[in-house]
Amino acid sequence: MHSFVSCLIHCVWSTKERRRLITPELQERLYPYLGGIARDNKMKALAIGGVEDHVHMLLSVPSTLSIAKAIQLIKGNSSKWIHETFPEKRLLEWQEGYGAFSIGISAVEETFAYIKNQKQHHRSRSFKDELIAFLDKHGIEYEAWMLD
């Protein structure tokens, strides 16, 4: 029998020191580029969004790629591209860590809408509060120092 895998991951990561450097103009170019990195590495980016200090991606990850490797490829390649393409964005670096939360197929539409609605969502909630909510929802233990 052939192997069949459905691995849907809602990924989120921040800029280093939560610097608000992902301007709307950069977002217009960055999000398609992130999708291209995913595609080039046999992943599917189902949704990409965020605000000035962080990015969300809904990824379909193949069985041949670990989640850690998938995030490494996306963050590493995009960082290199940003620095080469936008020299004025040299202060834009990704935070070392990330969040990766599994979702079921029944939650794809809800997650897609959540990612696409980031600007409105973050009018009333900080990235840190958002991350804590994800960690609590998924039963992931953490210490306060881990959130910085």
Coordinates of N, CA and C in Angstrom, one line a residue:
M1 N 0.8 -1.2 0.0 CA 0.0 0.0 0.0 C 0.9 1.2 0.0
H2 N 0.4 2.3 -0.6 CA 1.1 3.6 -0.6 C 0.9 4.3 0.7
S3 N 1.7 5.2 1.1 CA 1.6 5.9 2.3 C 0.7 7.2 2.1
F4 N -0.2 7.4 2.9 CA -1.1 8.6 2.9 C -1.0 9.4 4.1
V5 N -0.6 10.7 4.0 CA -0.4 11.5 5.2 C -1.1 12.8 5.1
S6 N -1.8 13.2 6.2 CA -2.3 14.5 6.3 C -1.7 15.2 7.5
C7 N -0.8 16.1 7.3 CA -0.2 16.8 8.4 C -0.3 18.3 8.3
L8 N -1.3 18.8 8.9 CA -1.6 20.2 8.8 C -1.1 20.9 10.1
I9 N -0.3 21.9 9.9 CA 0.3 22.6 11.0 C 0.1 24.1 10.9
H10 N -0.4 24.7 12.0 CA -0.5 26.2 12.1 C 0.8 26.6 12.7
C11 N 1.6 27.3 12.0 CA 2.9 27.8 12.4 C 2.9 29.3 12.7
V12 N 3.6 29.7 13.7 CA 3.7 31.1 14.0 C 5.1 31.4 14.5
W13 N 5.7 32.5 14.1 CA 7.0 32.9 14.6 C 7.1 34.4 14.5
S14 N 7.9 35.0 15.4 CA 8.1 36.4 15.5 C 9.4 36.9 15.0
T15 N 9.4 38.3 14.8 CA 10.7 38.9 14.5 C 11.5 38.9 15.8
K16 N 12.8 39.0 15.7 CA 13.7 39.1 16.9 C 13.3 40.4 17.6
E17 N 13.2 40.2 19.0 CA 12.8 41.3 19.9 C 11.4 41.9 19.5
R18 N 10.7 41.1 18.8 CA 9.3 41.6 18.3 C 9.4 43.0 17.6
R19 N 10.4 43.2 16.9 CA 10.5 44.4 16.2 C 9.5 44.5 15.1
R20 N 8.8 45.6 15.0 CA 7.7 45.8 14.1 C 8.2 46.2 12.7
L21 N 8.9 45.3 12.0 CA 9.6 45.6 10.8 C 8.9 45.0 9.5
I22 N 7.9 44.2 9.7 CA 7.3 43.6 8.5 C 6.1 44.6 8.1
T23 N 6.5 45.6 7.3 CA 5.6 46.6 6.8 C 4.6 46.0 5.9
P24 N 3.5 46.7 5.6 CA 2.5 46.2 4.6 C 3.2 46.0 3.3
E25 N 4.1 46.9 2.9 CA 4.8 46.7 1.6 C 5.6 45.4 1.6
L26 N 6.3 45.2 2.7 CA 7.1 43.9 2.7 C 6.2 42.7 2.8
Q27 N 5.1 42.8 3.5 CA 4.2 41.7 3.5 C 3.7 41.2 2.1
E28 N 3.4 42.2 1.3 CA 3.0 41.9 -0.1 C 4.0 41.1 -0.9
R29 N 5.3 41.2 -0.6 CA 6.3 40.4 -1.3 C 6.7 39.2 -0.5
L30 N 6.7 39.4 0.9 CA 7.2 38.3 1.7 C 6.2 37.1 1.7
Y31 N 4.9 37.3 1.8 CA 4.0 36.2 1.9 C 4.1 35.3 0.6
P32 N 4.1 35.8 -0.6 CA 4.2 34.9 -1.7 C 5.6 34.2 -1.7
Y33 N 6.6 34.9 -1.3 CA 7.9 34.3 -1.2 C 7.9 33.1 -0.2
L34 N 7.3 33.2 0.9 CA 7.1 32.1 1.9 C 6.4 31.0 1.2
G35 N 5.4 31.3 0.5 CA 4.6 30.2 -0.2 C 5.5 29.5 -1.2
G36 N 6.4 30.2 -1.9 CA 7.3 29.6 -2.9 C 8.3 28.7 -2.2
I37 N 8.8 29.1 -1.0 CA 9.8 28.3 -0.3 C 9.0 27.0 0.1
A38 N 7.8 27.1 0.6 CA 7.1 25.9 0.9 C 6.9 25.0 -0.3
R39 N 6.5 25.5 -1.4 CA 6.3 24.8 -2.6 C 7.6 24.1 -3.1
D40 N 8.7 24.8 -3.1 CA 10.0 24.3 -3.5 C 10.4 23.1 -2.6
N41 N 9.9 23.0 -1.4 CA 10.3 22.0 -0.5 C 9.1 21.0 -0.2
K42 N 8.3 20.8 -1.2 CA 7.2 19.8 -1.2 C 6.1 20.1 -0.1
M43 N 6.0 21.3 0.4 CA 5.0 21.6 1.3 C 3.9 22.4 0.6
K44 N 2.8 22.6 1.2 CA 1.7 23.5 0.7 C 1.4 24.5 1.7
A45 N 1.5 25.8 1.3 CA 1.1 26.9 2.2 C -0.4 27.2 1.9
L46 N -1.2 26.8 2.8 CA -2.7 27.0 2.6 C -3.1 28.4 3.0
A47 N -2.4 29.0 3.9 CA -2.7 30.4 4.3 C -1.4 31.0 4.9
I48 N -1.2 32.3 4.6 CA -0.1 33.1 5.1 C -0.6 34.4 5.5
G49 N -0.3 34.9 6.7 CA -0.7 36.2 7.2 C 0.1 36.6 8.4
G50 N -0.2 37.8 8.9 CA 0.5 38.2 10.1 C 0.4 39.7 10.2
V51 N 1.2 40.3 11.0 CA 1.2 41.7 11.2 C 2.7 42.1 11.3
E52 N 3.0 43.3 11.7 CA 4.4 43.9 11.7 C 5.4 43.1 12.4
D53 N 5.0 42.3 13.4 CA 6.0 41.6 14.3 C 6.0 40.1 14.2
H54 N 5.1 39.5 13.5 CA 5.0 38.0 13.4 C 4.3 37.5 12.2
V55 N 4.5 36.3 11.9 CA 4.0 35.6 10.7 C 3.2 34.3 11.1
H56 N 2.1 34.1 10.5 CA 1.3 32.8 10.6 C 1.4 32.1 9.3
M57 N 1.5 30.8 9.3 CA 1.3 30.0 8.1 C 0.6 28.7 8.4
L58 N -0.4 28.4 7.6 CA -1.0 27.1 7.7 C -0.3 26.2 6.6
L59 N 0.4 25.2 7.1 CA 1.2 24.4 6.2 C 0.7 22.9 6.1
S60 N 0.7 22.4 5.0 CA 0.6 20.9 4.8 C 2.0 20.4 4.6
V61 N 2.5 19.6 5.5 CA 3.8 19.1 5.5 C 3.9 17.6 5.1
P62 N 4.8 17.3 4.2 CA 4.8 15.9 3.7 C 5.5 15.0 4.8
S63 N 5.3 13.7 4.7 CA 5.8 12.8 5.6 C 7.3 12.7 5.6
T64 N 7.9 13.2 4.6 CA 9.4 13.1 4.4 C 10.1 14.3 5.1
L65 N 9.3 15.2 5.7 CA 9.9 16.4 6.3 C 9.5 16.6 7.7
S66 N 10.4 16.8 8.6 CA 10.0 17.1 10.0 C 9.5 18.5 10.1
I67 N 8.7 18.7 11.1 CA 8.2 20.1 11.4 C 9.4 21.1 11.6
A68 N 10.4 20.6 12.4 CA 11.5 21.5 12.7 C 12.3 21.8 11.4
K69 N 12.4 20.9 10.5 CA 13.1 21.1 9.2 C 12.3 22.1 8.3
A70 N 11.0 21.8 8.3 CA 10.1 22.7 7.5 C 10.2 24.2 8.0
I71 N 10.2 24.4 9.2 CA 10.3 25.8 9.8 C 11.7 26.3 9.5
Q72 N 12.7 25.5 9.7 CA 14.1 26.0 9.4 C 14.2 26.4 8.0
L73 N 13.7 25.6 7.0 CA 13.8 26.0 5.6 C 13.1 27.3 5.3
I74 N 11.9 27.5 5.9 CA 11.1 28.7 5.6 C 11.7 29.9 6.2
K75 N 12.1 29.8 7.5 CA 12.7 31.0 8.2 C 14.1 31.3 7.6
G76 N 14.9 30.3 7.4 CA 16.3 30.5 6.9 C 16.3 31.1 5.5
N77 N 15.5 30.5 4.6 CA 15.5 31.0 3.2 C 14.9 32.4 3.1
S78 N 13.8 32.7 3.9 CA 13.2 34.0 3.9 C 14.1 35.1 4.5
S79 N 14.8 34.7 5.5 CA 15.7 35.7 6.1 C 16.8 36.1 5.2
K80 N 17.4 35.1 4.5 CA 18.4 35.4 3.5 C 17.9 36.3 2.4
W81 N 16.7 36.0 1.9 CA 16.1 36.7 0.8 C 15.8 38.2 1.2
I82 N 15.2 38.3 2.4 CA 14.9 39.7 2.9 C 16.2 40.5 3.0
H83 N 17.3 40.0 3.5 CA 18.5 40.7 3.6 C 19.2 41.0 2.3
E84 N 19.0 40.1 1.3 CA 19.5 40.4 0.0 C 18.7 41.4 -0.8
T85 N 17.4 41.3 -0.7 CA 16.5 42.0 -1.5 C 16.2 43.4 -0.9
F86 N 16.2 43.5 0.4 CA 15.8 44.7 1.1 C 17.0 45.1 2.1
P87 N 18.1 45.7 1.6 CA 19.2 46.0 2.5 C 18.8 46.9 3.7
E88 N 17.8 47.7 3.5 CA 17.3 48.6 4.6 C 16.6 47.8 5.7
K89 N 16.3 46.5 5.5 CA 15.7 45.7 6.5 C 16.7 44.8 7.2
R90 N 18.0 45.2 7.3 CA 19.0 44.4 7.9 C 18.7 44.0 9.3
L91 N 17.9 44.9 10.0 CA 17.6 44.6 11.4 C 16.5 43.5 11.6
L92 N 15.9 43.1 10.4 CA 14.8 42.1 10.5 C 15.5 40.7 10.6
E93 N 15.3 40.1 11.7 CA 15.7 38.7 11.9 C 14.6 38.0 12.5
W94 N 14.5 36.7 12.4 CA 13.5 35.9 13.0 C 13.9 35.5 14.4
Q95 N 13.0 35.5 15.3 CA 13.2 34.9 16.6 C 13.6 33.5 16.5
E96 N 14.4 33.0 17.4 CA 14.9 31.6 17.3 C 13.8 30.6 17.3
G97 N 12.9 30.7 18.2 CA 11.8 29.7 18.4 C 10.6 29.9 17.4
Y98 N 9.6 29.1 17.6 CA 8.4 29.1 16.8 C 7.3 28.3 17.5
G99 N 6.1 28.5 17.1 CA 5.0 27.7 17.5 C 4.5 26.8 16.3
A100 N 4.2 25.6 16.6 CA 3.7 24.7 15.5 C 2.6 23.9 16.1
F101 N 1.4 24.1 15.7 CA 0.2 23.5 16.3 C -0.6 22.7 15.3
S102 N -0.8 21.4 15.6 CA -1.5 20.5 14.6 C -3.0 20.9 14.6
I103 N -3.5 20.8 13.4 CA -5.0 21.0 13.3 C -5.6 19.9 12.5
G104 N -6.8 19.6 12.7 CA -7.5 18.6 11.9 C -8.1 19.3 10.6
I105 N -8.5 18.4 9.7 CA -9.0 18.9 8.4 C -10.3 19.7 8.7
S106 N -11.0 19.4 9.7 CA -12.3 20.2 10.0 C -12.0 21.6 10.5
A107 N -10.8 21.9 10.8 CA -10.4 23.2 11.3 C -9.7 24.1 10.3
V108 N -9.6 23.6 9.1 CA -8.9 24.3 8.0 C -9.5 25.7 7.7
E109 N -10.8 25.7 7.5 CA -11.5 27.0 7.2 C -11.4 28.0 8.3
E110 N -11.6 27.5 9.5 CA -11.5 28.4 10.7 C -10.1 29.0 10.8
T111 N -9.1 28.1 10.7 CA -7.7 28.5 10.8 C -7.3 29.5 9.6
F112 N -7.8 29.2 8.4 CA -7.5 30.0 7.3 C -8.1 31.4 7.6
A113 N -9.3 31.5 8.0 CA -9.9 32.8 8.4 C -9.1 33.5 9.5
Y114 N -8.7 32.8 10.5 CA -7.9 33.4 11.6 C -6.7 34.0 11.1
I115 N -6.0 33.3 10.2 CA -4.7 33.8 9.7 C -4.9 35.0 8.8
K116 N -5.9 35.0 8.0 CA -6.2 36.1 7.1 C -6.7 37.3 7.8
N117 N -7.2 37.2 9.0 CA -7.8 38.3 9.8 C -6.9 38.8 10.9
Q118 N -5.6 38.7 10.7 CA -4.6 39.1 11.7 C -4.6 40.6 12.1
K119 N -4.8 41.4 11.1 CA -4.7 42.9 11.4 C -5.9 43.2 12.4
Q120 N -7.0 42.8 12.1 CA -8.2 43.1 13.0 C -8.0 42.4 14.3
H121 N -7.5 41.1 14.3 CA -7.3 40.4 15.5 C -6.4 41.1 16.5
H122 N -5.3 41.6 16.0 CA -4.3 42.2 16.8 C -4.5 43.7 17.2
R123 N -5.7 44.1 16.9 CA -6.1 45.4 17.4 C -6.3 45.3 18.9
S124 N -6.7 44.1 19.4 CA -7.1 44.0 20.8 C -6.3 42.9 21.5
R125 N -5.3 42.3 20.8 CA -4.5 41.2 21.5 C -3.1 41.2 21.0
S126 N -2.2 41.2 22.0 CA -0.8 41.1 21.6 C -0.3 39.8 21.1
F127 N 0.8 39.7 20.5 CA 1.4 38.5 20.0 C 1.6 37.5 21.2
K128 N 2.1 38.0 22.3 CA 2.4 37.2 23.5 C 1.1 36.6 24.1
D129 N 0.0 37.4 24.1 CA -1.3 36.9 24.6 C -1.8 35.9 23.6
E130 N -1.6 36.1 22.3 CA -2.1 35.1 21.3 C -1.3 33.8 21.5
L131 N 0.0 33.9 21.7 CA 0.8 32.7 21.9 C 0.4 31.9 23.1
I132 N 0.1 32.6 24.2 CA -0.3 32.0 25.4 C -1.6 31.2 25.2
A133 N -2.5 31.8 24.5 CA -3.8 31.2 24.2 C -3.6 29.9 23.4
F134 N -2.7 29.9 22.4 CA -2.4 28.7 21.6 C -1.8 27.6 22.5
L135 N -0.9 28.0 23.3 CA -0.2 27.0 24.2 C -1.2 26.4 25.2
D136 N -2.1 27.2 25.8 CA -3.1 26.7 26.7 C -4.1 25.8 25.9
K137 N -4.5 26.2 24.8 CA -5.5 25.4 24.0 C -4.9 24.1 23.6
H138 N -3.6 24.0 23.4 CA -3.0 22.7 23.0 C -2.4 22.0 24.2
G139 N -2.6 22.5 25.4 CA -2.1 21.8 26.6 C -0.5 21.8 26.6
I140 N 0.1 22.8 26.2 CA 1.6 22.8 26.2 C 2.0 23.6 27.4
E141 N 2.9 23.0 28.2 CA 3.4 23.6 29.4 C 4.5 24.6 29.0
Y142 N 4.6 25.7 29.7 CA 5.7 26.7 29.5 C 5.9 27.5 30.7
E143 N 7.1 28.1 30.7 CA 7.4 29.1 31.8 C 7.4 30.5 31.1
A144 N 7.2 31.5 32.0 CA 7.1 32.9 31.4 C 8.3 33.3 30.6
W145 N 9.5 32.9 31.1 CA 10.7 33.3 30.4 C 10.8 32.7 29.0
M146 N 10.0 31.7 28.7 CA 10.1 31.0 27.4 C 9.3 31.9 26.3
L147 N 8.6 32.8 26.7 CA 7.7 33.6 25.8 C 8.4 34.8 25.3
D148 N 9.6 35.2 25.7 CA 10.2 36.4 25.2 C 11.2 36.1 24.1

